[in-house]
Structures are given as structure tokens and as C-alpha cells.
Short mmCIF file of C-alpha atoms in Angstrom, two decimals:
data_model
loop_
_atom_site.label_atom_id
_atom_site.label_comp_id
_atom_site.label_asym_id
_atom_site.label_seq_id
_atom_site.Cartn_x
_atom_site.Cartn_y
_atom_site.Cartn_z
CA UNK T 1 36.69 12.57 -13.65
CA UNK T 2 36.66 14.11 -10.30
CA UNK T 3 33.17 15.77 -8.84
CA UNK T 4 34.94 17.46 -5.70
CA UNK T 5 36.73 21.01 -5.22
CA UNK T 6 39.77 21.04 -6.89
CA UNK T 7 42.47 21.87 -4.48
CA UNK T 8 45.20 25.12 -4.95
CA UNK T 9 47.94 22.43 -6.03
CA UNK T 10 46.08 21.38 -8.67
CA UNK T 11 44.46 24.67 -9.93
CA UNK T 12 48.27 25.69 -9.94
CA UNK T 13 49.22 22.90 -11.93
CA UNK T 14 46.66 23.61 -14.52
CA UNK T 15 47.92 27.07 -15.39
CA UNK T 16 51.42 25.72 -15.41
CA UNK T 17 50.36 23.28 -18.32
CA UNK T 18 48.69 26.17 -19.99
CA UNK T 19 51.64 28.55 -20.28
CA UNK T 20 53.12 25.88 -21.40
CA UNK T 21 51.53 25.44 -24.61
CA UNK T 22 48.78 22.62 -23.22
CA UNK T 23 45.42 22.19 -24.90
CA UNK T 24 42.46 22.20 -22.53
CA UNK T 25 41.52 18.58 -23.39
CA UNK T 26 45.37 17.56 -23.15
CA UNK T 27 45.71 19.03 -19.57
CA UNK T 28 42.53 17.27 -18.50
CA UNK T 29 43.78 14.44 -19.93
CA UNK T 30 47.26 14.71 -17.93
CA UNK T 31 45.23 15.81 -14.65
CA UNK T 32 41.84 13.59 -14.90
CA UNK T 33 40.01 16.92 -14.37
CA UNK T 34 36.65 17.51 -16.67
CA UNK T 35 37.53 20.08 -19.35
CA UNK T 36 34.49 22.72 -18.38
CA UNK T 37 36.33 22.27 -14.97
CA UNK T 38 39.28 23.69 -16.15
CA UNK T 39 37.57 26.33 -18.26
CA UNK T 40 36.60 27.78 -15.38
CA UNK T 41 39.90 27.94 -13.46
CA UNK T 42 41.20 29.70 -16.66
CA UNK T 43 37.97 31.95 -16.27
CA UNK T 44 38.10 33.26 -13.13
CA UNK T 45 41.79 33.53 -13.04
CA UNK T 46 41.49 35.51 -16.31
CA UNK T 47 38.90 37.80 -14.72
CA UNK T 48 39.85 38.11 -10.95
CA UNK T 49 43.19 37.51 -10.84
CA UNK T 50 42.82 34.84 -8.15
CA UNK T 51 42.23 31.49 -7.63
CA UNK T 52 41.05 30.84 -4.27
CA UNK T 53 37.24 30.60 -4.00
CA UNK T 54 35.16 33.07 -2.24
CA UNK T 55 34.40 32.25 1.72
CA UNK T 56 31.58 30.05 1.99
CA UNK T 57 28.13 30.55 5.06
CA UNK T 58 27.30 27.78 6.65
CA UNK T 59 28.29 24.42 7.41
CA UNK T 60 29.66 22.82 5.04
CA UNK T 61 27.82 19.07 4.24
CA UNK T 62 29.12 16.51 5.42
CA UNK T 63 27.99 13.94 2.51
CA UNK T 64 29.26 14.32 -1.44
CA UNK T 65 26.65 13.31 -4.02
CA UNK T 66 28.04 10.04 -4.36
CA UNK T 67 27.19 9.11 -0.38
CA UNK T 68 23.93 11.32 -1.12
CA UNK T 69 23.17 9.11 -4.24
CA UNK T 70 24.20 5.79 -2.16
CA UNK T 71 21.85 6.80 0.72
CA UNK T 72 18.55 6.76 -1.91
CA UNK T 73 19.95 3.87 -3.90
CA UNK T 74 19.91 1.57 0.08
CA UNK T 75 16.12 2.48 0.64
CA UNK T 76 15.02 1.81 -3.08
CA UNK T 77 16.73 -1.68 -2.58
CA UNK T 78 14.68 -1.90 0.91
CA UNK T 79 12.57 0.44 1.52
CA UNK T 80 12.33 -1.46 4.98
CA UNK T 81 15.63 -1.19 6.52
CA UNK T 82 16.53 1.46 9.18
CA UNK T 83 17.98 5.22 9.49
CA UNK T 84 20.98 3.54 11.94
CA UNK T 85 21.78 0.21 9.37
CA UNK T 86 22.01 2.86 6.46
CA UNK T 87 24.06 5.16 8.83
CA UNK T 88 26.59 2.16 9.65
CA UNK T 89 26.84 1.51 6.41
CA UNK T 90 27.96 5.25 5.56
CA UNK T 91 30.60 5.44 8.88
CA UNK T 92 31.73 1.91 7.57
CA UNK T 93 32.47 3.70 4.36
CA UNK T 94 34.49 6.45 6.19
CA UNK T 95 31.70 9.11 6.21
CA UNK T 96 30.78 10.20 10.07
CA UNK T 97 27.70 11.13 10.07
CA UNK T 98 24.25 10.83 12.00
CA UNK T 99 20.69 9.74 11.47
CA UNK T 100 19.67 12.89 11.89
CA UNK T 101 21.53 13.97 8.74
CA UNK T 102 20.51 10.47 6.57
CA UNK T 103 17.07 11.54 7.66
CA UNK T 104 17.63 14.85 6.04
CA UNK T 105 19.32 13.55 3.20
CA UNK T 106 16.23 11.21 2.63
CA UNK T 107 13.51 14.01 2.88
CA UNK T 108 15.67 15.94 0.37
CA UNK T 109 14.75 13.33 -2.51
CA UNK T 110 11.26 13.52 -0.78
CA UNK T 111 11.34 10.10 1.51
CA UNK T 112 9.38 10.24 4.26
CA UNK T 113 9.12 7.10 7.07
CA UNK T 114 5.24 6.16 7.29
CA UNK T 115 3.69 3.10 8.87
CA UNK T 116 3.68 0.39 6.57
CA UNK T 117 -0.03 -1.00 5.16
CA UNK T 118 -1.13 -4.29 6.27
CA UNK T 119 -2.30 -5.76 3.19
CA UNK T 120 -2.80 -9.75 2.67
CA UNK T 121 0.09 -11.91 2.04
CA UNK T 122 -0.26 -13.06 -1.35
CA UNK T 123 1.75 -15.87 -2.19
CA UNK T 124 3.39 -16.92 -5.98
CA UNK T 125 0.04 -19.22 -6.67
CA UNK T 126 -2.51 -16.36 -5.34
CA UNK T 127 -0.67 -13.75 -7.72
CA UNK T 128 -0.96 -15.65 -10.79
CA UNK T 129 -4.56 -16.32 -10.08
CA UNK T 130 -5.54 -12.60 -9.33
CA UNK T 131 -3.70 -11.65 -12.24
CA UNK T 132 -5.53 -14.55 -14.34
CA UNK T 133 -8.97 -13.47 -12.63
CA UNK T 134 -8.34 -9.67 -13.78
CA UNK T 135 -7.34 -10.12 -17.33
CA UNK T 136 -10.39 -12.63 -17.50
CA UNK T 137 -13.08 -10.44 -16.44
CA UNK T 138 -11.26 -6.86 -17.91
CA UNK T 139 -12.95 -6.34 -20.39
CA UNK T 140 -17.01 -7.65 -19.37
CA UNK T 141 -19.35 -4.75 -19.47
CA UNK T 142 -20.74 -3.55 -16.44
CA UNK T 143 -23.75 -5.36 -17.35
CA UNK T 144 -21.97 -8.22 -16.47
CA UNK T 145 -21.02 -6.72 -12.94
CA UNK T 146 -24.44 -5.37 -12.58
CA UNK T 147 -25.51 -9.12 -12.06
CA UNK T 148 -23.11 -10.06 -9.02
CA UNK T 149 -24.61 -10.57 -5.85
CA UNK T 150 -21.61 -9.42 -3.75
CA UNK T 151 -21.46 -11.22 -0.44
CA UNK T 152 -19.06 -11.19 2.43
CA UNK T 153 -18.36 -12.07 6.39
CA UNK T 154 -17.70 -9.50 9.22
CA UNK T 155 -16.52 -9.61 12.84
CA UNK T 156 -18.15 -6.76 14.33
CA UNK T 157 -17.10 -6.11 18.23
CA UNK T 158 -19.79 -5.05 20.33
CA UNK T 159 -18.33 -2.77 22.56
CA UNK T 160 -14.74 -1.84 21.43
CA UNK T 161 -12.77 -2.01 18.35
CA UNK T 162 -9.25 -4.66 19.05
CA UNK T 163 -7.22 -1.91 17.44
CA UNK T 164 -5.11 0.73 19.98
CA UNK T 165 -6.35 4.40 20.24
CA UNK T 166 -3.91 7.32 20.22
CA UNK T 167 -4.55 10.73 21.70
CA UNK T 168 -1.92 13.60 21.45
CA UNK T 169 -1.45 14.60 25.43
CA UNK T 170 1.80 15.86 27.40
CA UNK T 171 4.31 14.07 29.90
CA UNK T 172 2.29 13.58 33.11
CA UNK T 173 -1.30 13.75 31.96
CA UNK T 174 -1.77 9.71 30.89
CA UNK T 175 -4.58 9.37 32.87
CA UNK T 176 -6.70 11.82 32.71
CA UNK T 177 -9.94 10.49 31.61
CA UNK T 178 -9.81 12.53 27.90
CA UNK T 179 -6.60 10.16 27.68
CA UNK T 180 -7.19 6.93 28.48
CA UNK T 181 -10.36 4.68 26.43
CA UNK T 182 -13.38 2.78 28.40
CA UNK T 183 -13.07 -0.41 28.83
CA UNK T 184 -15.33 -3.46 30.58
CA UNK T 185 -13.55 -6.06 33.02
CA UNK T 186 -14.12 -9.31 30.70
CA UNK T 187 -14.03 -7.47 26.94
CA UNK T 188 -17.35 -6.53 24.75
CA UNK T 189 -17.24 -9.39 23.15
CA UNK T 190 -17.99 -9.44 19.08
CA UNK T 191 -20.67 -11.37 16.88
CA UNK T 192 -19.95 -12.53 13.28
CA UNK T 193 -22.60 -10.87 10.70
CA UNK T 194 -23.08 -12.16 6.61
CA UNK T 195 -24.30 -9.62 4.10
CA UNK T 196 -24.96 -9.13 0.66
CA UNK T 197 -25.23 -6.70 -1.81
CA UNK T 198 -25.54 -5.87 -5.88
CA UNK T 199 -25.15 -2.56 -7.51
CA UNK T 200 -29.29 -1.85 -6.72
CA UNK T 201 -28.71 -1.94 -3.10
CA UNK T 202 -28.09 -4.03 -0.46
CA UNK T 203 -29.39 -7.02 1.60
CA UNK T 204 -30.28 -8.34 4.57
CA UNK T 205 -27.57 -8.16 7.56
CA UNK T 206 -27.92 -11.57 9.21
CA UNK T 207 -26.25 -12.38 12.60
CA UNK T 208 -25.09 -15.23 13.65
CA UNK T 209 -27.13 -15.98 16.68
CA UNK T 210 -29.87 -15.81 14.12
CA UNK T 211 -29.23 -18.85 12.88
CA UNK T 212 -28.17 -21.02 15.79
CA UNK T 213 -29.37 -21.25 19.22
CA UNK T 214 -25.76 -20.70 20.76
CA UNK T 215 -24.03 -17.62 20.75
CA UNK T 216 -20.23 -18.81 21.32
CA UNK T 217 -20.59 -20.73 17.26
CA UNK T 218 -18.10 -20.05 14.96
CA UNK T 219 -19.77 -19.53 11.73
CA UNK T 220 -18.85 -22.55 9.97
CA UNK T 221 -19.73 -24.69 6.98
CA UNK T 222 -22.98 -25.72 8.72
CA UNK T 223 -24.12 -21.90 9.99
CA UNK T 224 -23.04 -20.80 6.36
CA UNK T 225 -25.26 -23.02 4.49
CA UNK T 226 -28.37 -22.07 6.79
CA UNK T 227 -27.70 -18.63 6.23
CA UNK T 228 -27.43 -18.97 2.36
CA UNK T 229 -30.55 -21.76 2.81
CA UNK T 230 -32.48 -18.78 3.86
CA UNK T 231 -31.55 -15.47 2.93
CA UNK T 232 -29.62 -15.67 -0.12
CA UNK T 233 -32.65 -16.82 -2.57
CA UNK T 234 -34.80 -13.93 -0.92
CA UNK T 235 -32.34 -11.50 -1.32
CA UNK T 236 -31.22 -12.29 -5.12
CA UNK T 237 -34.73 -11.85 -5.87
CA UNK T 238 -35.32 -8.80 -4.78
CA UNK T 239 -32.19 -7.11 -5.89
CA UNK T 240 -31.95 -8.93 -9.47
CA UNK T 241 -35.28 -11.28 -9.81
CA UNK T 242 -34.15 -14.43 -11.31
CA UNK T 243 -30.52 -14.40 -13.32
CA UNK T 244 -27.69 -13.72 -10.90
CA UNK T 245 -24.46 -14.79 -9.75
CA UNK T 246 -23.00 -15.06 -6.61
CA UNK T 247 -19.40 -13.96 -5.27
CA UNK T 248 -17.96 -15.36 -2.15
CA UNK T 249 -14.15 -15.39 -1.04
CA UNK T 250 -12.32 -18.95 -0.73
CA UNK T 251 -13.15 -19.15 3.07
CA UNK T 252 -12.78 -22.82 4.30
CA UNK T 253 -16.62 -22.89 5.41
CA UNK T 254 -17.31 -21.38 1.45
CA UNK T 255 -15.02 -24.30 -0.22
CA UNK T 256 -15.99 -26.87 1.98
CA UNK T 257 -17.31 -30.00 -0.11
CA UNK T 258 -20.61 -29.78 1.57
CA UNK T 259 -21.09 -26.05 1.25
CA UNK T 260 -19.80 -26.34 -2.80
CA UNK T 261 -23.00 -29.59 -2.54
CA UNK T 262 -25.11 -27.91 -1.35
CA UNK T 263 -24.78 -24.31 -3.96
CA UNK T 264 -24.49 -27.33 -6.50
CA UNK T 265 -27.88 -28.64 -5.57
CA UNK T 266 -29.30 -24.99 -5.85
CA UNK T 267 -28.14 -24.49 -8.84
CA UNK T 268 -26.78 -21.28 -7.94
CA UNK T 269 -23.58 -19.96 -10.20
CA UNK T 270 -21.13 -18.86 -8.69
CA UNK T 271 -17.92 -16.11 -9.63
CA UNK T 272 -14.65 -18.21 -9.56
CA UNK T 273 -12.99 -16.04 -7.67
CA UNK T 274 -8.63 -15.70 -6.81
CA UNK T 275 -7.90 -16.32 -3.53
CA UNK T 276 -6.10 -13.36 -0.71
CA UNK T 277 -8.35 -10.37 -2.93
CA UNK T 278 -10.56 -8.41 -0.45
CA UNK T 279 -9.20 -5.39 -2.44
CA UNK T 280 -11.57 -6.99 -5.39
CA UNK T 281 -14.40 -7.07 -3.58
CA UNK T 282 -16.62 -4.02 -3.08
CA UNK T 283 -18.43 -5.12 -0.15
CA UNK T 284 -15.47 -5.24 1.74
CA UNK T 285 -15.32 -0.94 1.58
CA UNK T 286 -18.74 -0.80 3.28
CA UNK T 287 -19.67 -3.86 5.20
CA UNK T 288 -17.00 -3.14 8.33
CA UNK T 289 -17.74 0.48 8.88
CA UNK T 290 -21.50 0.52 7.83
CA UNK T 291 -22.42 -2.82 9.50
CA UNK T 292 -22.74 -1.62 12.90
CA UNK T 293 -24.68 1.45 12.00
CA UNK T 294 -27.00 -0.24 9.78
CA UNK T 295 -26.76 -2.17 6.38
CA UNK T 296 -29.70 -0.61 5.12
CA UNK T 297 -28.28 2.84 5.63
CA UNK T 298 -26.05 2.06 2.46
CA UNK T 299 -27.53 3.94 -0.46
CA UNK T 300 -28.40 2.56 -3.54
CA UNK T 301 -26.06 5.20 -5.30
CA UNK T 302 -23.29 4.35 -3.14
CA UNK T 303 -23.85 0.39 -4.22
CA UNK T 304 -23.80 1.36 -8.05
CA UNK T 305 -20.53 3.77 -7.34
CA UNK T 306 -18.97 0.36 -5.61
CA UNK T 307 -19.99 -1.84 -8.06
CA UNK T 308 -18.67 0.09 -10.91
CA UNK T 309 -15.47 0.30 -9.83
CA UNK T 310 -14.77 -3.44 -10.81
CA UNK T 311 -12.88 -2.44 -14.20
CA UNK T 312 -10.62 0.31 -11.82
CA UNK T 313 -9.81 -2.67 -9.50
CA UNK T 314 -8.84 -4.99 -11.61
CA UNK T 315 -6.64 -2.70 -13.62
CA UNK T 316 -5.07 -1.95 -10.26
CA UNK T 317 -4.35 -5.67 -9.88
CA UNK T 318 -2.92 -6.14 -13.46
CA UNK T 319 -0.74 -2.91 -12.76
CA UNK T 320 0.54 -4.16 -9.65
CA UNK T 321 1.04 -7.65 -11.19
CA UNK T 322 -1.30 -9.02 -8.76
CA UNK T 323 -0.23 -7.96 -5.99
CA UNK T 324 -2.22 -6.17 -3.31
CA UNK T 325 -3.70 -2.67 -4.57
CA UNK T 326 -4.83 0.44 -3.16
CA UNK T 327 -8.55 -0.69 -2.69
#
């Protein structure tokens, strides 16, 4: 059935068939018109006499539903691809029209363009182990959770942050000092930090020039097992006492055989935990923004609000089908 204007030919033709004896479903029938479509030509002809509609305002759009429909269905299919490939696609269709109107189209149906989140890539393997990790531990009380010693590495940058400021400012004015950011000749520089925390608080912040006599280390599997040698006892005992278990992310230096010897040899157990799932870990929320200021400036509430939002996350992962979430 057709879904544009009918023109004056055919709204002729449709009273011709009707003093002719026609049904209303037989002339629709004959003319592939919808049959409340030709109700209404009878209607208004009936009523006004005429059948010429009244003088439309504006401009008339330039897209039907159907090209309005097609433009939604294109960024549902990839929500990545651009205002001019889905405007080529509509002028190789026959409809001329610009971004500007796709754009408008889009916003319509309530699309909007917005930078798109950097999340970790999570391959086929790391998806089915989230999703095995979050129907596994769904349904523990948060007694269980209460017993995780959270832990978690940090790059903190002494001087800058490696991301790019913006400032609002107008044509000519780039370098006036309220728009441009300090900066030293050979970069701040940036040490790597290790804390810990449970849903009672947190631990100790430990750099990595504490542990080693030369600043330039990496913290590998070496500087990782003399920061767990001493601090990770001292801390578990002071924010559980005896029973705990420890979390850590699948880090080379973490699944290195002589870092998984040496937690062996401790006797320490440890949370088997999916690979590529920061968003499951809620140190991750407060150890980059808070580390710098202070780790011991985290509240104990705050730890306890963190640490009970384990069952939230990983219903977040199983809704997603582990894939990244929100957290």
C-alpha cells in the first residue's frame, strides 16, 4: 500500500470507481491504495466539495518515513559509522540531502554523537571467563566479600596528568595564560604505587622507590613479591586478623611462576579472578583519584559502600554478557 500523498489523478480515479458502483475495498484493491485512505477522499469530498489539500507552512521534508526509518536502522547496525557514509548512502538511493538534515533526523529518534568510552578489549576467552566468574560468585553473601583484601597497581604522574586539557576560549586568544596548561621542559615524570583495601578500610600506599634503591624500576615480579613480602601480611591483619583472601588482576608480574611460588609458600588464598575486569574491582574507583591525595583519606564508609557493590557488578557483567560494564 502506498504511505505518500495521493496525487489529483488518482483521487479522481477513486470517485470515478465509486459512482460506478465500486466497493471501498474493491477500489483499493484496483488502485493499491489503503481503504481508510480512500475513506477519507470520499470524506472530505463529501464535506468540502474539493479535493485538493489545504496549502501547507513550511518546507516541506525532504526524507519520507521509509528514508527516516532507514537512517535509524544504519546507526543501530553501527552505531560507529559517520553522518557523510549514511548521507551517501541516502543520495545513492536518490534522496539529496545533507548531514545537517541526517543529523536532525537522528536527534529526532533521540541520537546524539558522544565520544565513545575506552573500556578494555575483552576478547571471546576473557568474556566467557567474566561471565563464568560472575555467575560463580552471584549469589555469596557479602560476608563472603567482606573477607577480600582488594589490591591493585597505579601509575600516578607527579606533575601532570598524560591526558589533553580543554578550555572553552575564542579565535585569537590560544595563548593567553588561562588557555594554555604548565608544563616542565623534560615531563614530571610518574612513580608506580600498590595498595590495598577491604570493606573496613584501607591499607598502606607503598611506592615503588620504597622497595628498591633505583627509581627508573619497573615494578616487576621481583618488586611485587617484596612489596607483598612486607606489607600485605601487616595489612590483612589489621583490616581482617587472620582469615582473608586476596584479589589481584592477571598482571604478568602477579602470574609469574615465581610470584604464584612464592603466595604458594605463604599460604595465602587467593580470588581466581577473569582476566580484562577492572570494572570488577572496587579499588580501581578510588585508588587513581584518591592516591595522590592520600590513601588514608578514603573513609571506612566509602570502603564498605565499594565493597558492597560486588553483587551490582557482577549482575552488570552477566547483563552485558561479559562484556565491559558501566563500573
Amino acid at each position: 500500500m502506498k504511505t505518500r500523498e495521493l496525487s489529483m489523478g488518482e483521487k479522481q480515479a477513486i470517485l470515478k470507481l465509486r459512482k460506478e458502483g465500486k466497493s471501498i475495498r474493491a477500489i483499493g484493491q484496483t488502485l493499491g491504495i489503503a481503504s481508510t485512505t480512500i475513506w477519507n477522499v470520499l470524506k472530505k469530498k463529501e464535506t468540502t466539495s474539493v479535493l485538493s489539500n489545504r496549502r501547507r507552512t513550511g518546507r516541506p521534508r525532504k526524507t519520507t518515513v521509509v528514508d527516516d526509518r532507514n537512517t535509524v536502522r544504519a546507526v543501530k547496525k553501527n552505531p560507529k559509522t559517520s553522518l557523510s557514509h549514511i548521507t551517501n548512502d541516502l543520495h545513492s538511493a536518490g534522496v539529496k540531502v545533507s548531514q545537517s538534515t541526517v543529523r536532525r533526523r537522528l536527534r529526532e529518534q533521540k541520537y546524539r554523537g558522544h565520544t565513545t568510552r575506552c573500556k578494555p578489549l575483552i576478547s571471546s576467552k576473557n568474556r566467557k571467563a567474566r561471565l563464568k566468574f560472575a555467575k560463580k560468585y552471584r549469589d555469596e553473601p557479602q560476608k563472603f566479600w567482606n573477607t577480600i583484601l582488594w589490591t591493585d597497581e597505579t601509575k600516578i604522574n607527579l606533575y601532570q596528568s598524560d591526558g589533553k586539557a580543554k578550555v572553552w576560549r575564542k579565535k585569537g586568544t590560544a595563548y593567553d595564560p588561562k588557555h594554555t596548561s604548565s608544563s616542565v621542559k623534560h615531563g614530571g615524570g610518574n612513580v608506580m604505587a600498590w595498595a590495598c583495601m577491604a570493606t573496613s578500610g584501607t591499607g598502606s600506599l607503598i611506592f615503588i622507590d620504597d622497595v628498591t634503591d633505583d627509581c627508573s624500576s619497573r615494578m616487576n615480579s621481583e618488586v611485587y613479591r617484596n612489596i607483598l613480602s612486607a606489607n600485605l601480611w601487616k595489612n590483612a591483619s589489621k583490616l581482617f586478623g587472620r582469615n582473608f583472601i586476596m584479589q589481584q588482576d592477571n598482571d604478568p608480574k602477579h602470574t609469574a611462576n615465581k610470584t604464584k611460588d612464592f603466595i604458594r609458600g605463604k599460604k595465602w588464598k587467593v580470588l581466581d579472578w577473569p582476566s580484562q575486569s577492572p570494572d570488577l574491582n572496587p579499588i580501581e574507583h578510588e585508588l587513581k583519584e584518591a592516591a595522590v591525595k592520600a590513601c588514608n583519606s578514603i573513609t571506612n564508609e566509602e570502603c564498605n559502600s565499594l565493597v558492597m557493590s560486588m553483587g551490582r557488578r557482577l549482575e552488570a557483567v552477566i547483563a552485558s554478557k561479559g562484556y565491559s560494564t558501566k563500573y
